[in-house]
Backbone as XML, in Angstrom:
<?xml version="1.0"?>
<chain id="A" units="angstrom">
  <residue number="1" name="UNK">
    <atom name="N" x="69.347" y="66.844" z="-17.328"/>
    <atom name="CA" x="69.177" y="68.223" z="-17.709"/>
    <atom name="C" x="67.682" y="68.567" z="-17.634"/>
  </residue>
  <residue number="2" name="UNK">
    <atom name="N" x="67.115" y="69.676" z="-16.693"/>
    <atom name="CA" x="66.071" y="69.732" z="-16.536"/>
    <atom name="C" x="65.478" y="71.031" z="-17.837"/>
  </residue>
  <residue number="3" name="UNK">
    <atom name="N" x="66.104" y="71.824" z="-18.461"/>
    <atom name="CA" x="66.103" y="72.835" z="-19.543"/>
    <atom name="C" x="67.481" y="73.265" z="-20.359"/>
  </residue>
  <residue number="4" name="UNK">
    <atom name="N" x="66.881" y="74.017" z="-21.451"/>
    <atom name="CA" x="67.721" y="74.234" z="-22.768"/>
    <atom name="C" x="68.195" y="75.752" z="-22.703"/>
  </residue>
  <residue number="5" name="UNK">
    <atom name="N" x="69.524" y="76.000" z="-22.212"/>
    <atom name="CA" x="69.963" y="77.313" z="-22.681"/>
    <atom name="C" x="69.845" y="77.793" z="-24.227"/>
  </residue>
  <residue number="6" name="UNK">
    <atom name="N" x="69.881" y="79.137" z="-24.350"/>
    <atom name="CA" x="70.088" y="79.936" z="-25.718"/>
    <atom name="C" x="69.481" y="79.227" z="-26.622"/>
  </residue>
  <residue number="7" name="UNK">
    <atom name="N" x="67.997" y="78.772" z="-26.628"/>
    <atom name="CA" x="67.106" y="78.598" z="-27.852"/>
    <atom name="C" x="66.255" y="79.175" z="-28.470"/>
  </residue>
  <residue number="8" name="UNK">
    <atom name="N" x="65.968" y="79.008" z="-29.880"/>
    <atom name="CA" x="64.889" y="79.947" z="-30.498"/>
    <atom name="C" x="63.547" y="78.793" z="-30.402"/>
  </residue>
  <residue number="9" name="UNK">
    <atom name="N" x="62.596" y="79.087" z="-30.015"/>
    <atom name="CA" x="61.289" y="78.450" z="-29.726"/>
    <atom name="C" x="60.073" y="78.612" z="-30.723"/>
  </residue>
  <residue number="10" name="UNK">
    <atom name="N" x="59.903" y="78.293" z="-31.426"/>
    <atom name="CA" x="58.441" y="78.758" z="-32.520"/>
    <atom name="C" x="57.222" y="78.533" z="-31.836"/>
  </residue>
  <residue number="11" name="UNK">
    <atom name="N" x="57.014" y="79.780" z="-31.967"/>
    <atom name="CA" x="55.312" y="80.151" z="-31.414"/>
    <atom name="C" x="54.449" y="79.479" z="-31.241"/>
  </residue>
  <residue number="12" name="UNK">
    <atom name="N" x="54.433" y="79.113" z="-32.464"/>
    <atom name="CA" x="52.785" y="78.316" z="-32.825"/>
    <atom name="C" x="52.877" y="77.124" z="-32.797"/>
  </residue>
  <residue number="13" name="UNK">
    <atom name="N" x="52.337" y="76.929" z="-31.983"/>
    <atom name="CA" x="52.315" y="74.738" z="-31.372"/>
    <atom name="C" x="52.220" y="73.311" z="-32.575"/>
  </residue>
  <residue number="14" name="UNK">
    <atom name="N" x="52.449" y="72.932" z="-32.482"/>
    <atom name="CA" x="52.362" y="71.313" z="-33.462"/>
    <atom name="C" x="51.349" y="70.736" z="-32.709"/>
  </residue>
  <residue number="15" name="UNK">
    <atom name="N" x="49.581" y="70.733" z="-33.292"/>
    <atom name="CA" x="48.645" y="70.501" z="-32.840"/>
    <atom name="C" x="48.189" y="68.899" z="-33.510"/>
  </residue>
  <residue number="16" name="UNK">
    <atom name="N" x="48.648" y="67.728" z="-33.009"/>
    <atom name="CA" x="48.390" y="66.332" z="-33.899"/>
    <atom name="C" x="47.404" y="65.606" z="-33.203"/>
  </residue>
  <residue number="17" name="UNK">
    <atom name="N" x="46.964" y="65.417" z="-34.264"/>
    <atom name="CA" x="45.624" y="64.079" z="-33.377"/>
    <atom name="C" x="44.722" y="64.455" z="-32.690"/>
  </residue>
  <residue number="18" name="UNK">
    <atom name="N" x="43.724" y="65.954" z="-33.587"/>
    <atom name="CA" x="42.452" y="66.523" z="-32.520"/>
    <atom name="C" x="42.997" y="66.921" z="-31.598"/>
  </residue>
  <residue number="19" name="UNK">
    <atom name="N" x="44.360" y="67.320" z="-30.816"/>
    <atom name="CA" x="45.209" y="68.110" z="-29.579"/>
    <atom name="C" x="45.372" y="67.081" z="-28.693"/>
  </residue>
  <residue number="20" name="UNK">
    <atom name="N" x="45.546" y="65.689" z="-29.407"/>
    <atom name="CA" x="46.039" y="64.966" z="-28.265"/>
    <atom name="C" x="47.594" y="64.716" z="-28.381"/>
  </residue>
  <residue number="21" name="UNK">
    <atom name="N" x="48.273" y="65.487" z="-29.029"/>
    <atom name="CA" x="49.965" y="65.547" z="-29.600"/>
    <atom name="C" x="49.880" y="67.169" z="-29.313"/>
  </residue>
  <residue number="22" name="UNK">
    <atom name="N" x="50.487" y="67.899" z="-28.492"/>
    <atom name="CA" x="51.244" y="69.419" z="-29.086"/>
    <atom name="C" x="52.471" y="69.370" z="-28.347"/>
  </residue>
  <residue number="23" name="UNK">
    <atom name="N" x="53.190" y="69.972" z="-29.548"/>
    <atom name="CA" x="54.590" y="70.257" z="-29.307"/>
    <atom name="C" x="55.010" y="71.743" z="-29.512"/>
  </residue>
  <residue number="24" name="UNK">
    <atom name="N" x="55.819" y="72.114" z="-29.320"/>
    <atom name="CA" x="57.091" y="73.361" z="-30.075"/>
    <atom name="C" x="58.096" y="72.989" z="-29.972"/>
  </residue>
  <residue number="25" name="UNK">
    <atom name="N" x="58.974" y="73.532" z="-31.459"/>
    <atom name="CA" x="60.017" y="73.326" z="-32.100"/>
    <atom name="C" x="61.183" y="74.494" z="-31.428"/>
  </residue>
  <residue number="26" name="UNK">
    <atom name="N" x="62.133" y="73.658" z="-30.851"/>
    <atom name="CA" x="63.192" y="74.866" z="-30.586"/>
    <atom name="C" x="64.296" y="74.286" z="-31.625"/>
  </residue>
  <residue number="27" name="UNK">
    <atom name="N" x="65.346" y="75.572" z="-31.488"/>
    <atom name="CA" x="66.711" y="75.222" z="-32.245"/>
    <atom name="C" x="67.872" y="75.555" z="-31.062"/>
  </residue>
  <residue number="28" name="UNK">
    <atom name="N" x="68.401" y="74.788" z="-30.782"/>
    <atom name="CA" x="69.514" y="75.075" z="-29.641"/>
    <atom name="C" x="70.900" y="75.862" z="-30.485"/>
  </residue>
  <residue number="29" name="UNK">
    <atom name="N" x="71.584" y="76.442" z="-29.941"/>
    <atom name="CA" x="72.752" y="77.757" z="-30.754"/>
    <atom name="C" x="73.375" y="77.421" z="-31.320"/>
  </residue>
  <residue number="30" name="UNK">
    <atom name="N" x="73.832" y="75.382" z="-31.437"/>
    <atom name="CA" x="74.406" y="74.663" z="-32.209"/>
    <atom name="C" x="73.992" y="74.132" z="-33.645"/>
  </residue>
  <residue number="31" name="UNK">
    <atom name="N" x="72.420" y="74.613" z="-33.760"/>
    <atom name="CA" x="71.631" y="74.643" z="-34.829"/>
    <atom name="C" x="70.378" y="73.232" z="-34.862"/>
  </residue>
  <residue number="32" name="UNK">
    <atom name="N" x="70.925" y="72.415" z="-33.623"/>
    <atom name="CA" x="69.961" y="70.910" z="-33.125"/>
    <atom name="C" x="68.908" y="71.739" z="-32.951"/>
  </residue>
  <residue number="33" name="UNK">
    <atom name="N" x="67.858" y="70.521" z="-33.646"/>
    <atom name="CA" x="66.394" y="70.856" z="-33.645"/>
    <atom name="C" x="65.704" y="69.908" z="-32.964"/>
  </residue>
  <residue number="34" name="UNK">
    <atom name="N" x="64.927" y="69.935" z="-32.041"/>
    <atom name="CA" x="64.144" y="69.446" z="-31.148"/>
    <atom name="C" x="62.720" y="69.870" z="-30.918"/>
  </residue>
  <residue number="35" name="UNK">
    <atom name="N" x="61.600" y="68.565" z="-30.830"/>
    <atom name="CA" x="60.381" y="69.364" z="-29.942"/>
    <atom name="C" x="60.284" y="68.844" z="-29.035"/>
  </residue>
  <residue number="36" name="UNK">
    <atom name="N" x="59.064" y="69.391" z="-28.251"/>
    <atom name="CA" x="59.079" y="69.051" z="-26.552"/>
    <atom name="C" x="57.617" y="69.614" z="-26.544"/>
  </residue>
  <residue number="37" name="UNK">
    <atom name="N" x="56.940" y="68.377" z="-26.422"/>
    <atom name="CA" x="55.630" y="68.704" z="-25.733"/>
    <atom name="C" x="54.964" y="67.088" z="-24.926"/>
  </residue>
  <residue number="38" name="UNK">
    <atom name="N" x="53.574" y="67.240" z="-25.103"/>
    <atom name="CA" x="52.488" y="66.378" z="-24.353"/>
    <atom name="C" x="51.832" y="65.859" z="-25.294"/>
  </residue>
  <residue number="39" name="UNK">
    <atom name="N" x="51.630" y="64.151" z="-24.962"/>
    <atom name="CA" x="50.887" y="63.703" z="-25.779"/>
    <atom name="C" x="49.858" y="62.931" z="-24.427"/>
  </residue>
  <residue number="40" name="UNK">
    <atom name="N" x="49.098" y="63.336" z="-24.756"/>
    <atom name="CA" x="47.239" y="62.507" z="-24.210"/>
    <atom name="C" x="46.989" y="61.530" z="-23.657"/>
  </residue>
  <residue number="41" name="UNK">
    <atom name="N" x="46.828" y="60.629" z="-23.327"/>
    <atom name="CA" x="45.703" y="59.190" z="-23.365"/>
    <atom name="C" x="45.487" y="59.081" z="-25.062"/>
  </residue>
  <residue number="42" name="UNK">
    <atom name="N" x="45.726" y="58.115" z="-25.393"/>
    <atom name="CA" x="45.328" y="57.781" z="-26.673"/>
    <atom name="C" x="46.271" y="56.526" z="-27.297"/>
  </residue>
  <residue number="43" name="UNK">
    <atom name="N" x="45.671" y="56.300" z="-28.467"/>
    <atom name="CA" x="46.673" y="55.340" z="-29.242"/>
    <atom name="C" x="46.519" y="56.217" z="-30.663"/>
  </residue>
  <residue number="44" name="UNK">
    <atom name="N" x="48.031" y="56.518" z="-30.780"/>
    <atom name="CA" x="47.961" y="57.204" z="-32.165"/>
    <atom name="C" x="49.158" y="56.342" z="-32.819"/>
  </residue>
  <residue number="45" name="UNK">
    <atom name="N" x="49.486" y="56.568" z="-33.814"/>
    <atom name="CA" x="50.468" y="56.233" z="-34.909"/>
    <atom name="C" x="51.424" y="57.850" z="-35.771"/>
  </residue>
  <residue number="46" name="UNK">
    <atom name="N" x="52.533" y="57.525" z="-35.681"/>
    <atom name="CA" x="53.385" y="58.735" z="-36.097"/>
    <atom name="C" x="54.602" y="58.090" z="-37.230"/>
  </residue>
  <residue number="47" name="UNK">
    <atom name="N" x="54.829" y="59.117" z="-37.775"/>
    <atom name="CA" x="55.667" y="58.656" z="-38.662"/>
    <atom name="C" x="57.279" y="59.550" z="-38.717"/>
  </residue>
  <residue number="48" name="UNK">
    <atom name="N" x="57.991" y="58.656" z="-39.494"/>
    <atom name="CA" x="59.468" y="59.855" z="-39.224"/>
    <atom name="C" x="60.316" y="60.159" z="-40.447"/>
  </residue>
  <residue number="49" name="UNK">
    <atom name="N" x="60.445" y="61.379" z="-40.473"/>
    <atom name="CA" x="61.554" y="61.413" z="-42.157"/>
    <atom name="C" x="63.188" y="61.124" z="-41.152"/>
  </residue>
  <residue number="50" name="UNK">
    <atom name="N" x="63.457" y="61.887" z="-40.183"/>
    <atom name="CA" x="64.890" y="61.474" z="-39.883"/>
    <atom name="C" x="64.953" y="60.577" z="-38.523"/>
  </residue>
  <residue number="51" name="UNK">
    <atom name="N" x="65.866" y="59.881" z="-38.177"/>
    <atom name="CA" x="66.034" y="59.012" z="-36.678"/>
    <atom name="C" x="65.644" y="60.220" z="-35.605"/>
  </residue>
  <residue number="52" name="UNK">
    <atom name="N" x="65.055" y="59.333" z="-34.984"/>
    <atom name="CA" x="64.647" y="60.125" z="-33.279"/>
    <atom name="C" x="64.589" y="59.325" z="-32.202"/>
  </residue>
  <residue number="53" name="UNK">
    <atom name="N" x="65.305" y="60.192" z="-31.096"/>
    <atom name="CA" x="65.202" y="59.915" z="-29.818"/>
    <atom name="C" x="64.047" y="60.260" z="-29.009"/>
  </residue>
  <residue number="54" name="UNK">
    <atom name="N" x="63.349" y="59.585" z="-28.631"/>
    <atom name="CA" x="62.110" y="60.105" z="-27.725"/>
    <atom name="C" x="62.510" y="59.768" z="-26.025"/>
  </residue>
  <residue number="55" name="UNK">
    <atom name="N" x="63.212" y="61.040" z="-25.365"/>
    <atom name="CA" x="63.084" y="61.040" z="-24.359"/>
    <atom name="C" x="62.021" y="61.281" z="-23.827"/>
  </residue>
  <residue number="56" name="UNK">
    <atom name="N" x="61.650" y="60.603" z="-22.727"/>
    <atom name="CA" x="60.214" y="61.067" z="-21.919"/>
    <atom name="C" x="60.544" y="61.026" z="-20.459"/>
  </residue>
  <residue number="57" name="UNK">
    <atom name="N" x="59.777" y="62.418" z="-20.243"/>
    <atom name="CA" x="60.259" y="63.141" z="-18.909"/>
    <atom name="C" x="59.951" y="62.132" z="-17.866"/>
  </residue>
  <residue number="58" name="UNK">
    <atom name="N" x="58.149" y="62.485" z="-18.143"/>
    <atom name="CA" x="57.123" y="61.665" z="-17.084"/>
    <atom name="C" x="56.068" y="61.058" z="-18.229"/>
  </residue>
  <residue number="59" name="UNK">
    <atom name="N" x="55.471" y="60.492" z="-17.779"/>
    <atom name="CA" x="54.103" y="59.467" z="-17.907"/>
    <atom name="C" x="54.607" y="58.194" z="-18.397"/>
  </residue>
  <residue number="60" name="UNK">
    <atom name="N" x="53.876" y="57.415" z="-19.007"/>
    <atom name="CA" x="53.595" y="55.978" z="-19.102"/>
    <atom name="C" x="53.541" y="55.854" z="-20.378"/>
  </residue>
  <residue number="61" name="UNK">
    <atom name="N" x="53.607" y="54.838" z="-21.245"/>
    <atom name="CA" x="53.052" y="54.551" z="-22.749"/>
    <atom name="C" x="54.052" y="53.300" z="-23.123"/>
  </residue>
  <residue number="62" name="UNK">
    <atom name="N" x="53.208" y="52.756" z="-24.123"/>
    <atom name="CA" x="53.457" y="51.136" z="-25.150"/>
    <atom name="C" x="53.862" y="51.513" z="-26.270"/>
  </residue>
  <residue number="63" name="UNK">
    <atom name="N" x="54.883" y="51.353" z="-26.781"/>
    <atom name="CA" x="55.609" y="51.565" z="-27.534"/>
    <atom name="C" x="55.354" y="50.163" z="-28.959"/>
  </residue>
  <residue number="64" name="UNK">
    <atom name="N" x="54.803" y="50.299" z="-29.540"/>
    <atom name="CA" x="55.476" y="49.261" z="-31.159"/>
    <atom name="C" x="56.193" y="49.700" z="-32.288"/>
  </residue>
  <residue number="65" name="UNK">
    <atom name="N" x="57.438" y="49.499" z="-32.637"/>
    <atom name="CA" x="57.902" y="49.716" z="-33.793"/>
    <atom name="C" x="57.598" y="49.485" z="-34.944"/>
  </residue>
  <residue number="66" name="UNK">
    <atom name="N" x="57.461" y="50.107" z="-36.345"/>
    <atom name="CA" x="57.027" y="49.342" z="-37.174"/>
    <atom name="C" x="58.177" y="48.347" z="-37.748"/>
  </residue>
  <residue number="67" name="UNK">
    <atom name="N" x="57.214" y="47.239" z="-37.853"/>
    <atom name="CA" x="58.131" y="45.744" z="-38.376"/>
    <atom name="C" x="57.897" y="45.002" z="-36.960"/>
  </residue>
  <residue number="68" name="UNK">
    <atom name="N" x="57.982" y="45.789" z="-36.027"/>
    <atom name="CA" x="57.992" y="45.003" z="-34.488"/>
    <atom name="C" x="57.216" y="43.653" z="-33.929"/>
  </residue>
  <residue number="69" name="UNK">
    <atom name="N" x="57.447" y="43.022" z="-33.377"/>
    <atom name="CA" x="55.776" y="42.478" z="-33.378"/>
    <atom name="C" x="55.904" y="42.243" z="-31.531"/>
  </residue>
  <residue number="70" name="UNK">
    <atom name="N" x="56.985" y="43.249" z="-30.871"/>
    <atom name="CA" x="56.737" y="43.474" z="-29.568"/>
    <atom name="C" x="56.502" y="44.587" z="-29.439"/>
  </residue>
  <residue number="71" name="UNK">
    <atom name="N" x="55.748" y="44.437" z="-28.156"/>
    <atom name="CA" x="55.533" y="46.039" z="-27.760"/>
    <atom name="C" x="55.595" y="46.198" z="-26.398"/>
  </residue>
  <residue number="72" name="UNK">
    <atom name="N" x="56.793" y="47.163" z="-26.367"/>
    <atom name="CA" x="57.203" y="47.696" z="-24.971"/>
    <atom name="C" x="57.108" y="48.721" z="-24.283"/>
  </residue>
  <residue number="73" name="UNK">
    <atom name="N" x="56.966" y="48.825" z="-22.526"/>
    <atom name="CA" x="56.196" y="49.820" z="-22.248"/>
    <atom name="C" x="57.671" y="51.017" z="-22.068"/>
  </residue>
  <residue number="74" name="UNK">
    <atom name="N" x="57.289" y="52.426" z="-21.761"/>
    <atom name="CA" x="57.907" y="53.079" z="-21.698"/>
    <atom name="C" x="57.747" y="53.758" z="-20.387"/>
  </residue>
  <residue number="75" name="UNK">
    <atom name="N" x="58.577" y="54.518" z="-19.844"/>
    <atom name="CA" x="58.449" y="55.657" z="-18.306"/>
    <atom name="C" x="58.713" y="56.602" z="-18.396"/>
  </residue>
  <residue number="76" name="UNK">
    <atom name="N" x="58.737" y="57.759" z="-17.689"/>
    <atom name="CA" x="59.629" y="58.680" z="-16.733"/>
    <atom name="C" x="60.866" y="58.538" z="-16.899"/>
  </residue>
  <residue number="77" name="UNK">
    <atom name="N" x="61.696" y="59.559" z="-17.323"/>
    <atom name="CA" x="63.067" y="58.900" z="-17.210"/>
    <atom name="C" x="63.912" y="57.756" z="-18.379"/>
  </residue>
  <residue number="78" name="UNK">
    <atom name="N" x="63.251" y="57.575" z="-19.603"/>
    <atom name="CA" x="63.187" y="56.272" z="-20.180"/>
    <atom name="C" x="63.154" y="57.036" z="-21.437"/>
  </residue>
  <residue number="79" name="UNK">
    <atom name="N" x="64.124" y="56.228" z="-22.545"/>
    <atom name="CA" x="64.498" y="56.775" z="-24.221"/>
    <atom name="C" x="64.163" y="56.013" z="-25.082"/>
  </residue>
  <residue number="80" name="UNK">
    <atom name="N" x="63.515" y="55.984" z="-25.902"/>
    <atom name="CA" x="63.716" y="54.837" z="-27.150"/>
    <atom name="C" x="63.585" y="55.801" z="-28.798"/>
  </residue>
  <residue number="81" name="UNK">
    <atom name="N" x="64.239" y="54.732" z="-29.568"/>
    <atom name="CA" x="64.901" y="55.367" z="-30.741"/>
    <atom name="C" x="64.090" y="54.557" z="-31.888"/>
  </residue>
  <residue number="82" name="UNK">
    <atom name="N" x="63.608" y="55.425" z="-33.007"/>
    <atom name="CA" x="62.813" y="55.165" z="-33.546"/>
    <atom name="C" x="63.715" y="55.049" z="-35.599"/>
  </residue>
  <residue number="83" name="UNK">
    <atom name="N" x="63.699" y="54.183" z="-36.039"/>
    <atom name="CA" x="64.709" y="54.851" z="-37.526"/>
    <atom name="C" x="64.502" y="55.919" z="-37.973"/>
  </residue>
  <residue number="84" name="UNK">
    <atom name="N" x="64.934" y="56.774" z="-38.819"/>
    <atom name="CA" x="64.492" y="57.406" z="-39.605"/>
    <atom name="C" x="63.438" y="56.821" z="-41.018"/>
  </residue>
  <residue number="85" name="UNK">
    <atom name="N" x="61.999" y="57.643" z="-41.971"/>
    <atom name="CA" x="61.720" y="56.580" z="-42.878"/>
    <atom name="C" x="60.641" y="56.024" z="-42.369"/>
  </residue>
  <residue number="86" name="UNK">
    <atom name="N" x="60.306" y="55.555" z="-40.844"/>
    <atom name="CA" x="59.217" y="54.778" z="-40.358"/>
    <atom name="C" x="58.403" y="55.357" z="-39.658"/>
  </residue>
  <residue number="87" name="UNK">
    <atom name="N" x="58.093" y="54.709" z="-38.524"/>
    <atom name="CA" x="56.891" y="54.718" z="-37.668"/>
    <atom name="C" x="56.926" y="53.932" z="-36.526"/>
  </residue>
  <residue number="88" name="UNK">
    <atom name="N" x="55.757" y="54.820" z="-35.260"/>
    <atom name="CA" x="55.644" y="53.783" z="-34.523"/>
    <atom name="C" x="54.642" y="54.725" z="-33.707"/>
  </residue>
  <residue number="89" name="UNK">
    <atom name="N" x="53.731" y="53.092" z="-33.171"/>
    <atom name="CA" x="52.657" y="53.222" z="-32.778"/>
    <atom name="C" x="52.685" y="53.252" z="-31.054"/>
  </residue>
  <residue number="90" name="UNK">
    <atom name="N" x="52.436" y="54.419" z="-30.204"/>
    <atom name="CA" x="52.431" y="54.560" z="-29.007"/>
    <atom name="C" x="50.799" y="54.751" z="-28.292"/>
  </residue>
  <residue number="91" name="UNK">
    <atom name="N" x="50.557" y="53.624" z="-27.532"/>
    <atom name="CA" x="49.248" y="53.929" z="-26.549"/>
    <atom name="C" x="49.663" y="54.647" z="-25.114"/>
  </residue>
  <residue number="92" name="UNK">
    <atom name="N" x="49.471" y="55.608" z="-25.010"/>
    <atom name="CA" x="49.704" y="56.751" z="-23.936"/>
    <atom name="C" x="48.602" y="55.892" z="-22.612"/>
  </residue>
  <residue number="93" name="UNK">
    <atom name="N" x="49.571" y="56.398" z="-21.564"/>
    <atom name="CA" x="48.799" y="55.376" z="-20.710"/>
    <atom name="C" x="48.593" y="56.272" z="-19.621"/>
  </residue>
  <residue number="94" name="UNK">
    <atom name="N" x="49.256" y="57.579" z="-19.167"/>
    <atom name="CA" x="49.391" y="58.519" z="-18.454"/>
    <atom name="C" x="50.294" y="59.431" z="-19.150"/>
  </residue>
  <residue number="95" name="UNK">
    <atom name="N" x="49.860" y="60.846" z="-19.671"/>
    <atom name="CA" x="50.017" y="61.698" z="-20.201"/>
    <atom name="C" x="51.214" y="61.505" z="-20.497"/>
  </residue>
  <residue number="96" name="UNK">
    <atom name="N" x="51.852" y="61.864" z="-21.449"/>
    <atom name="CA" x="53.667" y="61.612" z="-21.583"/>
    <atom name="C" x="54.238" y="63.110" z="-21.823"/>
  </residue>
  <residue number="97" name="UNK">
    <atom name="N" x="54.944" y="63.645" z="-20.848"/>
    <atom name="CA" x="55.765" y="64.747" z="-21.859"/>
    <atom name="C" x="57.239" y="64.475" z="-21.867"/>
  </residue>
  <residue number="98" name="UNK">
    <atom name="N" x="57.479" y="64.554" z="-23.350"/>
    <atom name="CA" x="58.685" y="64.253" z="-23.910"/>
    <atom name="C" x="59.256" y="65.594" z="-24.816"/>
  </residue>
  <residue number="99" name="UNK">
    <atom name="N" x="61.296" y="65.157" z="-25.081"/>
    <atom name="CA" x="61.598" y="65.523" z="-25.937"/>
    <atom name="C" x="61.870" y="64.792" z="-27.157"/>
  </residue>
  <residue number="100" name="UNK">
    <atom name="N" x="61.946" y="65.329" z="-28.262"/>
    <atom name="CA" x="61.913" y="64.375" z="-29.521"/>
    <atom name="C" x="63.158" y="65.050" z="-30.139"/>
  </residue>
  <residue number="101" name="UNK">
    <atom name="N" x="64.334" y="64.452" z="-30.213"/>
    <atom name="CA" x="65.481" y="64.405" z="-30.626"/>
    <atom name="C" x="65.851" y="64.181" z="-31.851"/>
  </residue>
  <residue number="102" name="UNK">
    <atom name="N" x="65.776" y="64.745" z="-32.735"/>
    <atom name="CA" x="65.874" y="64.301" z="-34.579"/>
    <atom name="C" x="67.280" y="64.284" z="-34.873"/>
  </residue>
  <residue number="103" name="UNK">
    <atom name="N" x="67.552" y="63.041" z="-35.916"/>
    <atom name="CA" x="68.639" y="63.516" z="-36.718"/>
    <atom name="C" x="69.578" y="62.323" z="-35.540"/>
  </residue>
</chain>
């Protein structure tokens, strides 16, 4: 699926990490909440109140879970699921834009 029919989109961007994270929040007509943006070159750390799917469209990045003590790379095309409650630490290796799937 290359886009989201019948969503409401919020304006104002999710600016994390000095603008090396922005997103916007849509709601699809079923009431699923999702963001979808670009994250940087960088190594940041994020945290999660509910489970998420991090699809990523394009770029590159290293993935660690917390508790993990591997760390795996990610692509283009490529999902990984994070608990709800935690965290996990991604080094962006070529710009990533993803969707982030909650719940």
């Amino acid at each position: 699926m290359t886009a989201f029919e019948n969503v409401s989109v919020t304006k104002k961007a999710n600016v994390y990490f000095d603008g090396k994270c922005v997103s916007h929040n849509i709601v699809l007509a079923d009431g699923t909440s999702k963001s979808v943006g670009v994250i940087l070159p960088a190594t940041l750390t994020f945290t999660t109140g509910a489970p998420e799917i991090m699809e990523l469209l394009e770029g590159e990045c290293k993935v660690t879970l917390a508790g993990a003590e591997e760390t795996v790379v990610y692509r283009g095309g490529e999902t990984f699921s994070v608990p709800g409650d935690s965290s996990f630490q991604i080094e962006v290796i070529e710009p990533v834009h993803y969707v982030c799937h909650f719940g």
